[in-house]
PDB file of C-alpha atoms in Angstrom:
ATOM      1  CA  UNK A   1      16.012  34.688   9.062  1.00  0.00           C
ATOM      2  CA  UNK A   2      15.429  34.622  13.069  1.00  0.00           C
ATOM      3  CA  UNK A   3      12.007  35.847  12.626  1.00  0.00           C
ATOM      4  CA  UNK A   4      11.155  33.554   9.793  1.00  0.00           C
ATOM      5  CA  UNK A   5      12.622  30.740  12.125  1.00  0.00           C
ATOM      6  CA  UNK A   6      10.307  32.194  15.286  1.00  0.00           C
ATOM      7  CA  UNK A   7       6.937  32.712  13.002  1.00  0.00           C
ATOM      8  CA  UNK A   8       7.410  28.941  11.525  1.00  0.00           C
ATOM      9  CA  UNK A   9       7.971  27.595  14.848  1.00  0.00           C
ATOM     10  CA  UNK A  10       5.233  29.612  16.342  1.00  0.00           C
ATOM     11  CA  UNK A  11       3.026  28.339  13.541  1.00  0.00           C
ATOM     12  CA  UNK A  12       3.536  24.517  13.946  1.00  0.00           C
ATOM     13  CA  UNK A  13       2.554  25.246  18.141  1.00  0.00           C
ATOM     14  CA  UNK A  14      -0.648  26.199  16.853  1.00  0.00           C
ATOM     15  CA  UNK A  15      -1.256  23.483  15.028  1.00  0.00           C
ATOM     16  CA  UNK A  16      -2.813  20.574  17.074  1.00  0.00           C
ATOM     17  CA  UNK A  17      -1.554  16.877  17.134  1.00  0.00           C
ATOM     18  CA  UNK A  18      -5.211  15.823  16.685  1.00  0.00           C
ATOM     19  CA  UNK A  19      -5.180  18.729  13.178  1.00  0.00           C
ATOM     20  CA  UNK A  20      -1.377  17.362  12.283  1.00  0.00           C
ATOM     21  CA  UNK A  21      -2.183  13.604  12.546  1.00  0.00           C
ATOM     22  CA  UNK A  22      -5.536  13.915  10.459  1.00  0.00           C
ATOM     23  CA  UNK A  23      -4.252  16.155   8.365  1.00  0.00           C
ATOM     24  CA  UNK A  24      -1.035  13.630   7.567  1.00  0.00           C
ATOM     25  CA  UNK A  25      -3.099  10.486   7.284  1.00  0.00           C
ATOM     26  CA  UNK A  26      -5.163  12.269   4.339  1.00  0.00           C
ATOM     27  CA  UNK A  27      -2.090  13.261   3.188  1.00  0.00           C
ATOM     28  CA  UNK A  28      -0.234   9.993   3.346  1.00  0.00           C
ATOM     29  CA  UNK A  29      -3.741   7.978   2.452  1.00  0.00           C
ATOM     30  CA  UNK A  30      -4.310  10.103  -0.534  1.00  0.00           C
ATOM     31  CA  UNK A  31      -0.296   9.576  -1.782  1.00  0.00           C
ATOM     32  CA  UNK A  32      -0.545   5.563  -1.637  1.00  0.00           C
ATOM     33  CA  UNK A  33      -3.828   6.344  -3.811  1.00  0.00           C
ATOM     34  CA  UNK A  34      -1.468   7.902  -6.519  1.00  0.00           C
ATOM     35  CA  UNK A  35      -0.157   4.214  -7.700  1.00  0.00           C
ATOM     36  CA  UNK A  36      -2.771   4.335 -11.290  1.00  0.00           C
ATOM     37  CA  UNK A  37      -1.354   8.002 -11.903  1.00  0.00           C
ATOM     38  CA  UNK A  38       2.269   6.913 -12.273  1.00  0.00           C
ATOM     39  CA  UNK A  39       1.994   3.625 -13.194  1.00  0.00           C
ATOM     40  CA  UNK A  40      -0.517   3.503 -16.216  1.00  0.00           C
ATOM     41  CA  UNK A  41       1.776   6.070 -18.406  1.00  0.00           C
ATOM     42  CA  UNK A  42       4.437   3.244 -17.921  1.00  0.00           C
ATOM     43  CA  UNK A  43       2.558   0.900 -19.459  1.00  0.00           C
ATOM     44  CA  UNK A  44       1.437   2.976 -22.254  1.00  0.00           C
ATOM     45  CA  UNK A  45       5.128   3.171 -23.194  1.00  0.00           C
ATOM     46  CA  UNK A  46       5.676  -0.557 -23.060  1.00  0.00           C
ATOM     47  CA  UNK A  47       7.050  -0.815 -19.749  1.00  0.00           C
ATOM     48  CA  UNK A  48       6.318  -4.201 -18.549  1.00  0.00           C
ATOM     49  CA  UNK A  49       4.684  -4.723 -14.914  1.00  0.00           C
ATOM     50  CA  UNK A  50       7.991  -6.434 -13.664  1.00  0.00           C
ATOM     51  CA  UNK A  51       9.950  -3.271 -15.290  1.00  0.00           C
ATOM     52  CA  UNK A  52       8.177  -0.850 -13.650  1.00  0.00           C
ATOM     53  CA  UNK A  53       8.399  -2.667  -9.838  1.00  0.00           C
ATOM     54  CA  UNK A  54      12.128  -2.584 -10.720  1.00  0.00           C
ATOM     55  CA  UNK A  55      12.340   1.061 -11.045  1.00  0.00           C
ATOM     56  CA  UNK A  56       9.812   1.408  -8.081  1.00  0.00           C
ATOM     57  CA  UNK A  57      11.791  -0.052  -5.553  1.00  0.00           C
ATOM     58  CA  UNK A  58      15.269   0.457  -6.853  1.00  0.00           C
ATOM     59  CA  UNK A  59      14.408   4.013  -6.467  1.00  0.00           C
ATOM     60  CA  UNK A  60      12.474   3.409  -3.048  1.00  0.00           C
ATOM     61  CA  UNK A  61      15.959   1.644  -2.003  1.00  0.00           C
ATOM     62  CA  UNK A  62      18.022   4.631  -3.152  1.00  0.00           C
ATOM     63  CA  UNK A  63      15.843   7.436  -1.610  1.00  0.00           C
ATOM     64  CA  UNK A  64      14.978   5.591   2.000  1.00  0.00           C
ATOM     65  CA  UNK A  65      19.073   5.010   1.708  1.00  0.00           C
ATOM     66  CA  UNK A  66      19.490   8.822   1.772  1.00  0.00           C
ATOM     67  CA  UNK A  67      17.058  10.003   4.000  1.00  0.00           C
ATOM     68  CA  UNK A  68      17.770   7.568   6.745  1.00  0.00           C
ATOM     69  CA  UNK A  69      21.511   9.197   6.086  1.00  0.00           C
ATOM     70  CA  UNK A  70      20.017  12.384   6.521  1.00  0.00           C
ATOM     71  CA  UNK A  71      17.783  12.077   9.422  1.00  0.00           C
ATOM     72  CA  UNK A  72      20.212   9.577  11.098  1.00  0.00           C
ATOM     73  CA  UNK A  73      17.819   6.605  11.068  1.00  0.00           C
ATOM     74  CA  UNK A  74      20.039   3.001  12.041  1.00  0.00           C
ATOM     75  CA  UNK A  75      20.855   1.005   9.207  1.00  0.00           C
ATOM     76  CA  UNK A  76      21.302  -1.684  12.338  1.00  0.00           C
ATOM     77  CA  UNK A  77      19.412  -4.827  12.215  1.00  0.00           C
ATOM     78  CA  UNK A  78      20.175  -8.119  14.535  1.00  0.00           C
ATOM     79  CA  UNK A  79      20.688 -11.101  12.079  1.00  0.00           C
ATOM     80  CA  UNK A  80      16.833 -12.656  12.437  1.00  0.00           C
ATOM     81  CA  UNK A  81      15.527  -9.195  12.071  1.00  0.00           C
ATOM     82  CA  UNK A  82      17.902  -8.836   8.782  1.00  0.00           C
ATOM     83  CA  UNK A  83      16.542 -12.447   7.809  1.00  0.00           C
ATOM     84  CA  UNK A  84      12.790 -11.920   8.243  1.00  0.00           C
ATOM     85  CA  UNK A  85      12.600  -8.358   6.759  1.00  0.00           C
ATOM     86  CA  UNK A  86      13.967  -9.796   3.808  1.00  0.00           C
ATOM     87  CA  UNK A  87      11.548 -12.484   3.707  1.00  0.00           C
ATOM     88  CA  UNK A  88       8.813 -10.208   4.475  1.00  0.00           C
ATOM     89  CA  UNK A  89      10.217  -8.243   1.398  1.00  0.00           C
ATOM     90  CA  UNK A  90       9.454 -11.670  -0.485  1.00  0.00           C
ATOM     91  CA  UNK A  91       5.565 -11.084   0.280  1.00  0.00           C
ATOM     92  CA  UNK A  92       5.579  -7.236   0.196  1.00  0.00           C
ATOM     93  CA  UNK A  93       6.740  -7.337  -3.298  1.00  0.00           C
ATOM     94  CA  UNK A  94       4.728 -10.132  -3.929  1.00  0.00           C
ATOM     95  CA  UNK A  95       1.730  -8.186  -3.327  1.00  0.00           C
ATOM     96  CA  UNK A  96       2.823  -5.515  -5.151  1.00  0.00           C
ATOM     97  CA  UNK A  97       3.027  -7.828  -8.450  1.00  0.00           C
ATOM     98  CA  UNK A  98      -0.984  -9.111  -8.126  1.00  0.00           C
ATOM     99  CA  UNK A  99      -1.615  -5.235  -7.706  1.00  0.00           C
ATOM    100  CA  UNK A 100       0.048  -3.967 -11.000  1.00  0.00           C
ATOM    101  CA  UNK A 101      -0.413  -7.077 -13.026  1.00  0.00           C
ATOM    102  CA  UNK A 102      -4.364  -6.942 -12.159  1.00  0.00           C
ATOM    103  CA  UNK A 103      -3.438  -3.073 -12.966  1.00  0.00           C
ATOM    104  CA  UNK A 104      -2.868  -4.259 -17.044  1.00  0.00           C
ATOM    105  CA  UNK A 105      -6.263  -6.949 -17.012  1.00  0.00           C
ATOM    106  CA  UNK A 106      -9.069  -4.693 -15.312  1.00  0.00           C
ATOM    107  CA  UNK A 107      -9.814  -1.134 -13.988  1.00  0.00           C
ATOM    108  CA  UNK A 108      -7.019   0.255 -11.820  1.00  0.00           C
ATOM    109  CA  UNK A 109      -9.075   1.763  -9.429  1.00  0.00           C
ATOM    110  CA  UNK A 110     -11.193  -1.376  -8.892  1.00  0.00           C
ATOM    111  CA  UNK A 111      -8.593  -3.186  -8.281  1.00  0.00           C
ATOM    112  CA  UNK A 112      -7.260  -1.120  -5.811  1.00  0.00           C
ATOM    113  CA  UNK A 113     -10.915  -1.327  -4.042  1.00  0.00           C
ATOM    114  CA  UNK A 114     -10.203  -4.912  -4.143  1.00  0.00           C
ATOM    115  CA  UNK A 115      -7.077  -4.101  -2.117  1.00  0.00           C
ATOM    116  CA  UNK A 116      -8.314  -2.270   0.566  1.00  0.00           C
ATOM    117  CA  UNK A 117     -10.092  -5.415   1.592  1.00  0.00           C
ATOM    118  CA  UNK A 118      -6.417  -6.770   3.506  1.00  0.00           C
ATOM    119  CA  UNK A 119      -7.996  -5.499   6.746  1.00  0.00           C
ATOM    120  CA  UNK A 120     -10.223  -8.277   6.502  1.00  0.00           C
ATOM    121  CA  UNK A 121      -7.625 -10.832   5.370  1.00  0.00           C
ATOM    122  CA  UNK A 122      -5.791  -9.832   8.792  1.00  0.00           C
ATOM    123  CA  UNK A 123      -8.913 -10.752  10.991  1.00  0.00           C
ATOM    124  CA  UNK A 124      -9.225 -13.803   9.186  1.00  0.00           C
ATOM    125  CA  UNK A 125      -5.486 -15.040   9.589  1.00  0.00           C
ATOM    126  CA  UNK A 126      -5.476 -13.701  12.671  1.00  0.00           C
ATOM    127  CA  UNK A 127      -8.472 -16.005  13.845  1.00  0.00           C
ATOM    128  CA  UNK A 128      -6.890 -19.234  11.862  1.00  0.00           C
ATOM    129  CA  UNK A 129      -3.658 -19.314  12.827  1.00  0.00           C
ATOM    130  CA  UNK A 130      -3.265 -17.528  16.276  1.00  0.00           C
ATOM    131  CA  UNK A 131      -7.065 -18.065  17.434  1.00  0.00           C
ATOM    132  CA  UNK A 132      -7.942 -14.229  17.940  1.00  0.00           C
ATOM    133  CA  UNK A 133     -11.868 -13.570  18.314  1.00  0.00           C
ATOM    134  CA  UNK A 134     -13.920 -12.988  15.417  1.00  0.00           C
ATOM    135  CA  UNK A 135     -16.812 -10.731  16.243  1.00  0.00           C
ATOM    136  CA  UNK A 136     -20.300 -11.250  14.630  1.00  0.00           C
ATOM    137  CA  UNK A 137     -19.415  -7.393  12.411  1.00  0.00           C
ATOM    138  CA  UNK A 138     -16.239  -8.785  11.066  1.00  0.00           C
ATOM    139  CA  UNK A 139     -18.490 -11.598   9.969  1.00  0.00           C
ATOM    140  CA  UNK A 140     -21.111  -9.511   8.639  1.00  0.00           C
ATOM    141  CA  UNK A 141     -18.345  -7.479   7.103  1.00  0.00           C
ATOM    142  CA  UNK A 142     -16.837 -10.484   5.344  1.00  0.00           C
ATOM    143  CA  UNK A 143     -20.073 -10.817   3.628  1.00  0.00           C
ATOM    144  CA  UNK A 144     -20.562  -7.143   2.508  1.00  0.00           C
ATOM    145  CA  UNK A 145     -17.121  -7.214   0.994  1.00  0.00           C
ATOM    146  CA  UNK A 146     -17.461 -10.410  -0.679  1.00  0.00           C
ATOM    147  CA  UNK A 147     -20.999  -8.970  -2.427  1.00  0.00           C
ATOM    148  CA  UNK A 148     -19.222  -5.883  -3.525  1.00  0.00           C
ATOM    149  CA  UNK A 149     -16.499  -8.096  -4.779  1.00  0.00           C
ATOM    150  CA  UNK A 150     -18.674  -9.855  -6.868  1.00  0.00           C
ATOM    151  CA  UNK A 151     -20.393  -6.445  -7.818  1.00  0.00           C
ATOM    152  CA  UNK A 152     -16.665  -5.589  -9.099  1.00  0.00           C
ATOM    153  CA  UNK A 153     -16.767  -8.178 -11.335  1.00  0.00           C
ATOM    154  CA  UNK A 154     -18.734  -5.594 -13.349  1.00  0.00           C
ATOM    155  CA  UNK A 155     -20.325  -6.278 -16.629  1.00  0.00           C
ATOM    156  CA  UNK A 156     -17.965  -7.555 -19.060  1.00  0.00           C
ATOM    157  CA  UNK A 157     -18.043 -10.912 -18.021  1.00  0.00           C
ATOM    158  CA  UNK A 158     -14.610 -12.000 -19.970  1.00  0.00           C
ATOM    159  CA  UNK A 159     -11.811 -14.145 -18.642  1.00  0.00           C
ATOM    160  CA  UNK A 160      -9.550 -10.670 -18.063  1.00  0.00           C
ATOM    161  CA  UNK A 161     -12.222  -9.436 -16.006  1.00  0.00           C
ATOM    162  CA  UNK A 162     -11.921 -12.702 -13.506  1.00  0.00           C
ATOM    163  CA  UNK A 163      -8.051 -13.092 -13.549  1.00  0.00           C
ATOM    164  CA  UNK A 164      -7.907  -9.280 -12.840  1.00  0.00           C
ATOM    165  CA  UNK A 165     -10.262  -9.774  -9.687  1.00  0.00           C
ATOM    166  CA  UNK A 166      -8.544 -13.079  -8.775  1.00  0.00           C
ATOM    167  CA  UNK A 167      -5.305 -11.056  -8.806  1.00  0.00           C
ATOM    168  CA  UNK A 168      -6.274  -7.966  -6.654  1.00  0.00           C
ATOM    169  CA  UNK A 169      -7.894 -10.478  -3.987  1.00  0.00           C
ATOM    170  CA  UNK A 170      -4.302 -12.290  -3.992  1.00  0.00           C
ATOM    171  CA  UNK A 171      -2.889  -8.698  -3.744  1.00  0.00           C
ATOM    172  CA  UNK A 172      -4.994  -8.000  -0.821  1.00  0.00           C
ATOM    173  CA  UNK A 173      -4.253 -11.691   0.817  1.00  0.00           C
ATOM    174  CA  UNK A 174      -0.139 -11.264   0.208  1.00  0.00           C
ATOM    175  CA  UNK A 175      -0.398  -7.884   2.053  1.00  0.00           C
ATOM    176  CA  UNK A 176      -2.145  -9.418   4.616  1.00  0.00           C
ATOM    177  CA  UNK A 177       0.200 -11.903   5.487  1.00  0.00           C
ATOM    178  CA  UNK A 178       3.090  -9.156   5.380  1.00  0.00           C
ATOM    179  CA  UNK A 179       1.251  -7.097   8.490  1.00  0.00           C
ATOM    180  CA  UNK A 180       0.201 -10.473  10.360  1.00  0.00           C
ATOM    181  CA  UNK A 181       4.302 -11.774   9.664  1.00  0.00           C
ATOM    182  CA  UNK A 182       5.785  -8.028  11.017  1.00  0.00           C
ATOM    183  CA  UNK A 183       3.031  -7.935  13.655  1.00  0.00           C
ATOM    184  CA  UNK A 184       3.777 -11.771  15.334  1.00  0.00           C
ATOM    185  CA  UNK A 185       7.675 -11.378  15.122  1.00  0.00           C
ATOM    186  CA  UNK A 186      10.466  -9.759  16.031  1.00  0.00           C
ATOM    187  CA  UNK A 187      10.415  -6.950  13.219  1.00  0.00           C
ATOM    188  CA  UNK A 188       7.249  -5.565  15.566  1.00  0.00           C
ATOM    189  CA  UNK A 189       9.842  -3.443  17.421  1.00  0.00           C
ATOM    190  CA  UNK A 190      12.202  -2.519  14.037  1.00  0.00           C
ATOM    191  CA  UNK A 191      12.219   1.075  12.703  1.00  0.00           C
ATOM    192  CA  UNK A 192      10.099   1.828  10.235  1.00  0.00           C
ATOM    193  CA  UNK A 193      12.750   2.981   8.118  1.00  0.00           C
ATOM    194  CA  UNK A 194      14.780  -0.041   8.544  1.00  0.00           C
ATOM    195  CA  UNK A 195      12.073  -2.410   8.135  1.00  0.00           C
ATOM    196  CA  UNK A 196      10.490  -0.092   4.806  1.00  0.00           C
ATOM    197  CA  UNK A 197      14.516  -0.328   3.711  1.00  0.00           C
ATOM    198  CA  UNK A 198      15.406  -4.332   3.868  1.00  0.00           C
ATOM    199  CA  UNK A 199      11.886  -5.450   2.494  1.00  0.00           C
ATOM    200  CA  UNK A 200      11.902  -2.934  -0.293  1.00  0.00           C
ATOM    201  CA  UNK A 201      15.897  -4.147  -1.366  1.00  0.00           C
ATOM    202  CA  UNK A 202      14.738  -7.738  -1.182  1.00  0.00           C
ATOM    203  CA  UNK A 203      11.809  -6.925  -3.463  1.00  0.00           C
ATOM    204  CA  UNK A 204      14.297  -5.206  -5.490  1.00  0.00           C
ATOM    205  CA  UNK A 205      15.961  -8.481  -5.908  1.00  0.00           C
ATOM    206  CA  UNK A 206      13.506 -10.194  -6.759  1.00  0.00           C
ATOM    207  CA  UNK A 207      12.271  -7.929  -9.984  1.00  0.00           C
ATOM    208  CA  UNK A 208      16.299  -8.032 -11.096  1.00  0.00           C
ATOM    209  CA  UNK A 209      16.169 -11.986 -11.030  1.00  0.00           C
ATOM    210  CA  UNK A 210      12.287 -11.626 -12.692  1.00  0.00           C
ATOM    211  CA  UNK A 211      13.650  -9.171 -15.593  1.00  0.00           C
ATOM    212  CA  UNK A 212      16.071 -11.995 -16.194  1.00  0.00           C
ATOM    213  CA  UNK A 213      19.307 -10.549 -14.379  1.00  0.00           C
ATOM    214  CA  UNK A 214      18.603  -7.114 -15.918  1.00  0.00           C
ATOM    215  CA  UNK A 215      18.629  -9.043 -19.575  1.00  0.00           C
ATOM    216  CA  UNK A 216      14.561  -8.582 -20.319  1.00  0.00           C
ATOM    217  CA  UNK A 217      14.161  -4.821 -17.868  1.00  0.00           C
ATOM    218  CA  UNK A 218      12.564  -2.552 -20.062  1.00  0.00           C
ATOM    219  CA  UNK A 219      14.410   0.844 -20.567  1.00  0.00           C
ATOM    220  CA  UNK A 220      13.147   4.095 -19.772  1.00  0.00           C
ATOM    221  CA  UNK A 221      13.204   7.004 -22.054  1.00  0.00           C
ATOM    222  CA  UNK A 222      12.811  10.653 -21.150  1.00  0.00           C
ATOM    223  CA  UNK A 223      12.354  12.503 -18.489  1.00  0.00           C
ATOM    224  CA  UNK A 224       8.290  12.079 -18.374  1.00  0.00           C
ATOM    225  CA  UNK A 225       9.217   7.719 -18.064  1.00  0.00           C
ATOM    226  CA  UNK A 226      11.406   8.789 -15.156  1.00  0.00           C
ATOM    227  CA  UNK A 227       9.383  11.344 -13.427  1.00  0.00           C
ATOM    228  CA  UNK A 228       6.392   8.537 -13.529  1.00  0.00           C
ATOM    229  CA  UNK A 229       9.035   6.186 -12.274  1.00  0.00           C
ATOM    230  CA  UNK A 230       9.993   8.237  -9.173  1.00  0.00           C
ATOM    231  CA  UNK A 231       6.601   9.508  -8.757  1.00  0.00           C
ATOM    232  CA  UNK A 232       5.856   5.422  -7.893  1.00  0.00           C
ATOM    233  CA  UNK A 233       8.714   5.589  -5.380  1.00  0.00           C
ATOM    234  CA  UNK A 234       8.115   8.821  -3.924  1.00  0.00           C
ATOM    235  CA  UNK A 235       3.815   9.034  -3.517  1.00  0.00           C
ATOM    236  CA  UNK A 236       2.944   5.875  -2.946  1.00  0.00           C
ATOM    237  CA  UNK A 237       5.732   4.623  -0.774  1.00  0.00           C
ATOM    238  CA  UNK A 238       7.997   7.240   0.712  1.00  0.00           C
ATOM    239  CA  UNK A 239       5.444   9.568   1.529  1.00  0.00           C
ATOM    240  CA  UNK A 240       2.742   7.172   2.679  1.00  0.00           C
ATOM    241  CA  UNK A 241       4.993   5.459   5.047  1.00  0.00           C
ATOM    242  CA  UNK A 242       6.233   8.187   6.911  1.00  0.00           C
ATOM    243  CA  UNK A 243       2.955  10.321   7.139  1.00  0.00           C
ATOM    244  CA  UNK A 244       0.611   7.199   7.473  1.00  0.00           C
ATOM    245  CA  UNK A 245       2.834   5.963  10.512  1.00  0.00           C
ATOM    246  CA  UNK A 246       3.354   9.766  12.484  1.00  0.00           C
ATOM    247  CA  UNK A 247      -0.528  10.130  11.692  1.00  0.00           C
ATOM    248  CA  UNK A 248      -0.951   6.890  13.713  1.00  0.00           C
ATOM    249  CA  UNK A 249       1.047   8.067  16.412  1.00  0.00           C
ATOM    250  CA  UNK A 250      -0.904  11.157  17.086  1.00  0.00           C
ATOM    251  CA  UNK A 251      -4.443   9.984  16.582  1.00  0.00           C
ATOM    252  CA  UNK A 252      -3.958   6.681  16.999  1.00  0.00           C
ATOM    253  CA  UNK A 253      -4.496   3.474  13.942  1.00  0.00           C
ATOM    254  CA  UNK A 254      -8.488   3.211  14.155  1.00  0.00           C
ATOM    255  CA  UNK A 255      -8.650   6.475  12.829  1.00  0.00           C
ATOM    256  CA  UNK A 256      -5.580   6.517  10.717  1.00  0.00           C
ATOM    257  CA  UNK A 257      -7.469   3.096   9.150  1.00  0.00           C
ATOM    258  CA  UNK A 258     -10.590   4.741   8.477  1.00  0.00           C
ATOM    259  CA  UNK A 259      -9.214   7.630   6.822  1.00  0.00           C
ATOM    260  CA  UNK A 260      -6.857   4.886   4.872  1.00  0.00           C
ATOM    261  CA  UNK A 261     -10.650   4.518   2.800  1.00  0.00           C
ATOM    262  CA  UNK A 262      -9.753   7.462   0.943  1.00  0.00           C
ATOM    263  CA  UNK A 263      -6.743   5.427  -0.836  1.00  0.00           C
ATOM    264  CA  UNK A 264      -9.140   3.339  -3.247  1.00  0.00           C
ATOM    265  CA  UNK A 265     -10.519   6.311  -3.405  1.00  0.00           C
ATOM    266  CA  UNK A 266      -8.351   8.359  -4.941  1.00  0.00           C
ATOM    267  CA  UNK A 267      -7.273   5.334  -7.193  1.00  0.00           C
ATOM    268  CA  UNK A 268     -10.221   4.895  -8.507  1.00  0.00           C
ATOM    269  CA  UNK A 269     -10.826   8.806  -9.409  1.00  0.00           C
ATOM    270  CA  UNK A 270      -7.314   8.844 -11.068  1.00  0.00           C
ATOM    271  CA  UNK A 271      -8.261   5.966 -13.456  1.00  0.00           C
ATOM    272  CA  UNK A 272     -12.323   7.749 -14.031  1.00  0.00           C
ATOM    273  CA  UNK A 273     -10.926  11.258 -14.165  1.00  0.00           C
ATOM    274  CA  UNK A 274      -7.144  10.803 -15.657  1.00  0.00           C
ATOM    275  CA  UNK A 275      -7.318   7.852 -18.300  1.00  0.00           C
ATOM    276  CA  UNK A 276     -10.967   7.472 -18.868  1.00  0.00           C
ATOM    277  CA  UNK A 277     -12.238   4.785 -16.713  1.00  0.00           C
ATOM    278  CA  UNK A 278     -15.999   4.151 -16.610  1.00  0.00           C
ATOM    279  CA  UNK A 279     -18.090   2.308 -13.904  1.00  0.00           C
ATOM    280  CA  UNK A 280     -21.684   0.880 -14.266  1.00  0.00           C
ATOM    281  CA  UNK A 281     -23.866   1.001 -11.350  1.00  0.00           C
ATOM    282  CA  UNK A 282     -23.226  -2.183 -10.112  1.00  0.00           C
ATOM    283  CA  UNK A 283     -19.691  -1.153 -10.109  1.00  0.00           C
ATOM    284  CA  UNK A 284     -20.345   1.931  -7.614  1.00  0.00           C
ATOM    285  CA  UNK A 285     -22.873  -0.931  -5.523  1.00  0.00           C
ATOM    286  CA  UNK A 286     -19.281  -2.797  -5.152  1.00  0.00           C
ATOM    287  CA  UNK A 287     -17.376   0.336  -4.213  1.00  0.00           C
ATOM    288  CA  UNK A 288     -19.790   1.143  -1.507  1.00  0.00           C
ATOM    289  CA  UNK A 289     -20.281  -2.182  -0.291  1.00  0.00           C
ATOM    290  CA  UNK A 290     -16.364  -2.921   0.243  1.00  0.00           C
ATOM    291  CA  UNK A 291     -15.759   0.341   1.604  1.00  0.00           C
ATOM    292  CA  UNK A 292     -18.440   0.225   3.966  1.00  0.00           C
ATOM    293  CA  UNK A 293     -17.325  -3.064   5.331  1.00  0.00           C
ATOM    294  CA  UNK A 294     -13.766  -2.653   6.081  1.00  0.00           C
ATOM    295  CA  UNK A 295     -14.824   0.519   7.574  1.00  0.00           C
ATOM    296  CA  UNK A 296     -17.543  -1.042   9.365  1.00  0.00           C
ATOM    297  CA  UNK A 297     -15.185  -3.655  10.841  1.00  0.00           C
ATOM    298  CA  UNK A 298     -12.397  -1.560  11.730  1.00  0.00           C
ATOM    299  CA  UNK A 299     -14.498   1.205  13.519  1.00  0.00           C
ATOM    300  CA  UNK A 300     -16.424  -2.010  15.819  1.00  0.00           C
ATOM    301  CA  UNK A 301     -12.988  -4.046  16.060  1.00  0.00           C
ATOM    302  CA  UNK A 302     -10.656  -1.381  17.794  1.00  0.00           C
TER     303      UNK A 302
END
């Protein structure tokens, strides 16, 4: 056991903090990217969108509860950092609503392109409300993102198509709002955990009161239901939020941002490669264009 101890420690020395934080943000980008995988086979089951957010974060509230136990993380929050996590919670699961309602009326990898366009929502409040410079690339960018947007749009041309875009972009926006409210307040300097912890048990909340007090929650049956259900709690949340955070840490957030690309990414294989998605070629035109302009903006704005 010593010398399984000494050649583990011995191997994590020789590991850089430059090969450990990349490493971790592909890791953590490429879990958030996982939301289509376990979420889809819900609704294939009749699991309403609302449902499924219930089990999400009621498990994301149970498992951050125990690992914060584990690793000794504070539970401690002063009362306005209690009070605007909570609100913040309001937003955060907010966000997650547009996401996996425009999840059941378009493409679920498209619409988590669509998503990865918050970045640009941040510049923009950011410039609004607190009067931050807006370079000529994050204008430029705004443009290229709006084109692939519309590129997005795709084909069909049908009301579903339109409410599913309108929904992603108000996914996107709600997000937005979440970093800009953390960012300008007092929850800035709150743990990650803690902060990850309140927001997801007011979201929680929220879904009980939308399922009707627990009245209208659809059930889950087996262990396949369940295993999705976790999956949602684990991947997307648990896993992204630590790794995406240390990765920031030890190569710092332009990087970790960039790499954050391959999220969408991943999405949007799951849905071509795992339930049969197609995309014309205006559709991959849309891709490239959003991608390349959050990218763009985030590589010249940091």
């Amino acid at each position: 056991m010593i010398v399984e101890k000494n050649s583990h420690a011995s191997i994590m020395k020789s590991v850089s903090p430059q090969v450990a934080g990349y490493s971790m943000a592909v890791v953590g980008s490429v879990s958030y990217g996982l939301n289509p995988l376990f979420a889809l086979p819900l609704y294939g089951v009749g699991v309403t969108p609302m449902s499924v957010l219930f089990y999400r974060y009621g498990l994301t509230v149970l498992l951050m509860g125990l690992l914060m136990a584990v690793l000794g993380q504070p539970f401690h929050a002063t009362r306005r950092q209690l009070v605007l996590s909570l609100a913040m919670g309001q937003l955060f699961a907010l966000s997650s609503v547009c996401l996996f309602v425009s999840f059941k009326l378009m493409d679920a990898g498209i619409a988590s392109v669509i998503l990865f366009t918050y970045p640009m929502f941040v510049a923009l409040i950011s410039w609004a409300c607190f009067h931050e410079r807006l370079s000529r690339v994050a204008l430029v960018s705004f443009i290229l993102a709006f084109a692939g947007i519309c590129c997005l749009h795709g084909d069909s041309g049908g009301r579903q198509s339109v409410l599913g875009v309108v929904m992603a972009v108000a996914s996107g926006l709600s997000y937005a709002v979440y970093i800009v409210g953390v960012n300008r307040s007092v929850l800035r300097t709150m743990p990650a955990f803690s902060l990850t912890f309140y927001a997801s048990l007011s979201g929680l909340v929220l879904f009980f009161v939308c399922c009707g007090f627990g009245l209208d929650l659809s059930p889950l049956h087996g262990a396949s239901s369940w295993g999705c259900a976790a999956g949602l709690a684990l991947f997307p949340t648990i896993v992204s939020l630590l790794l995406v955070t240390r990765s920031i840490h030890l190569i710092g957030s332009t990087p970790a941002a960039i790499i954050g690309a391959l999220e969408p990414i991943t999405a949007l294989a799951v849905s071509l490669l795992v339930f049969g998605g197609t995309l014309t070629w205006l559709n991959v035109a849309g891709v490239v264009l959003v991608l390349f302009a959050v990218c763009l903006m985030m590589w010249k704005n940091h």
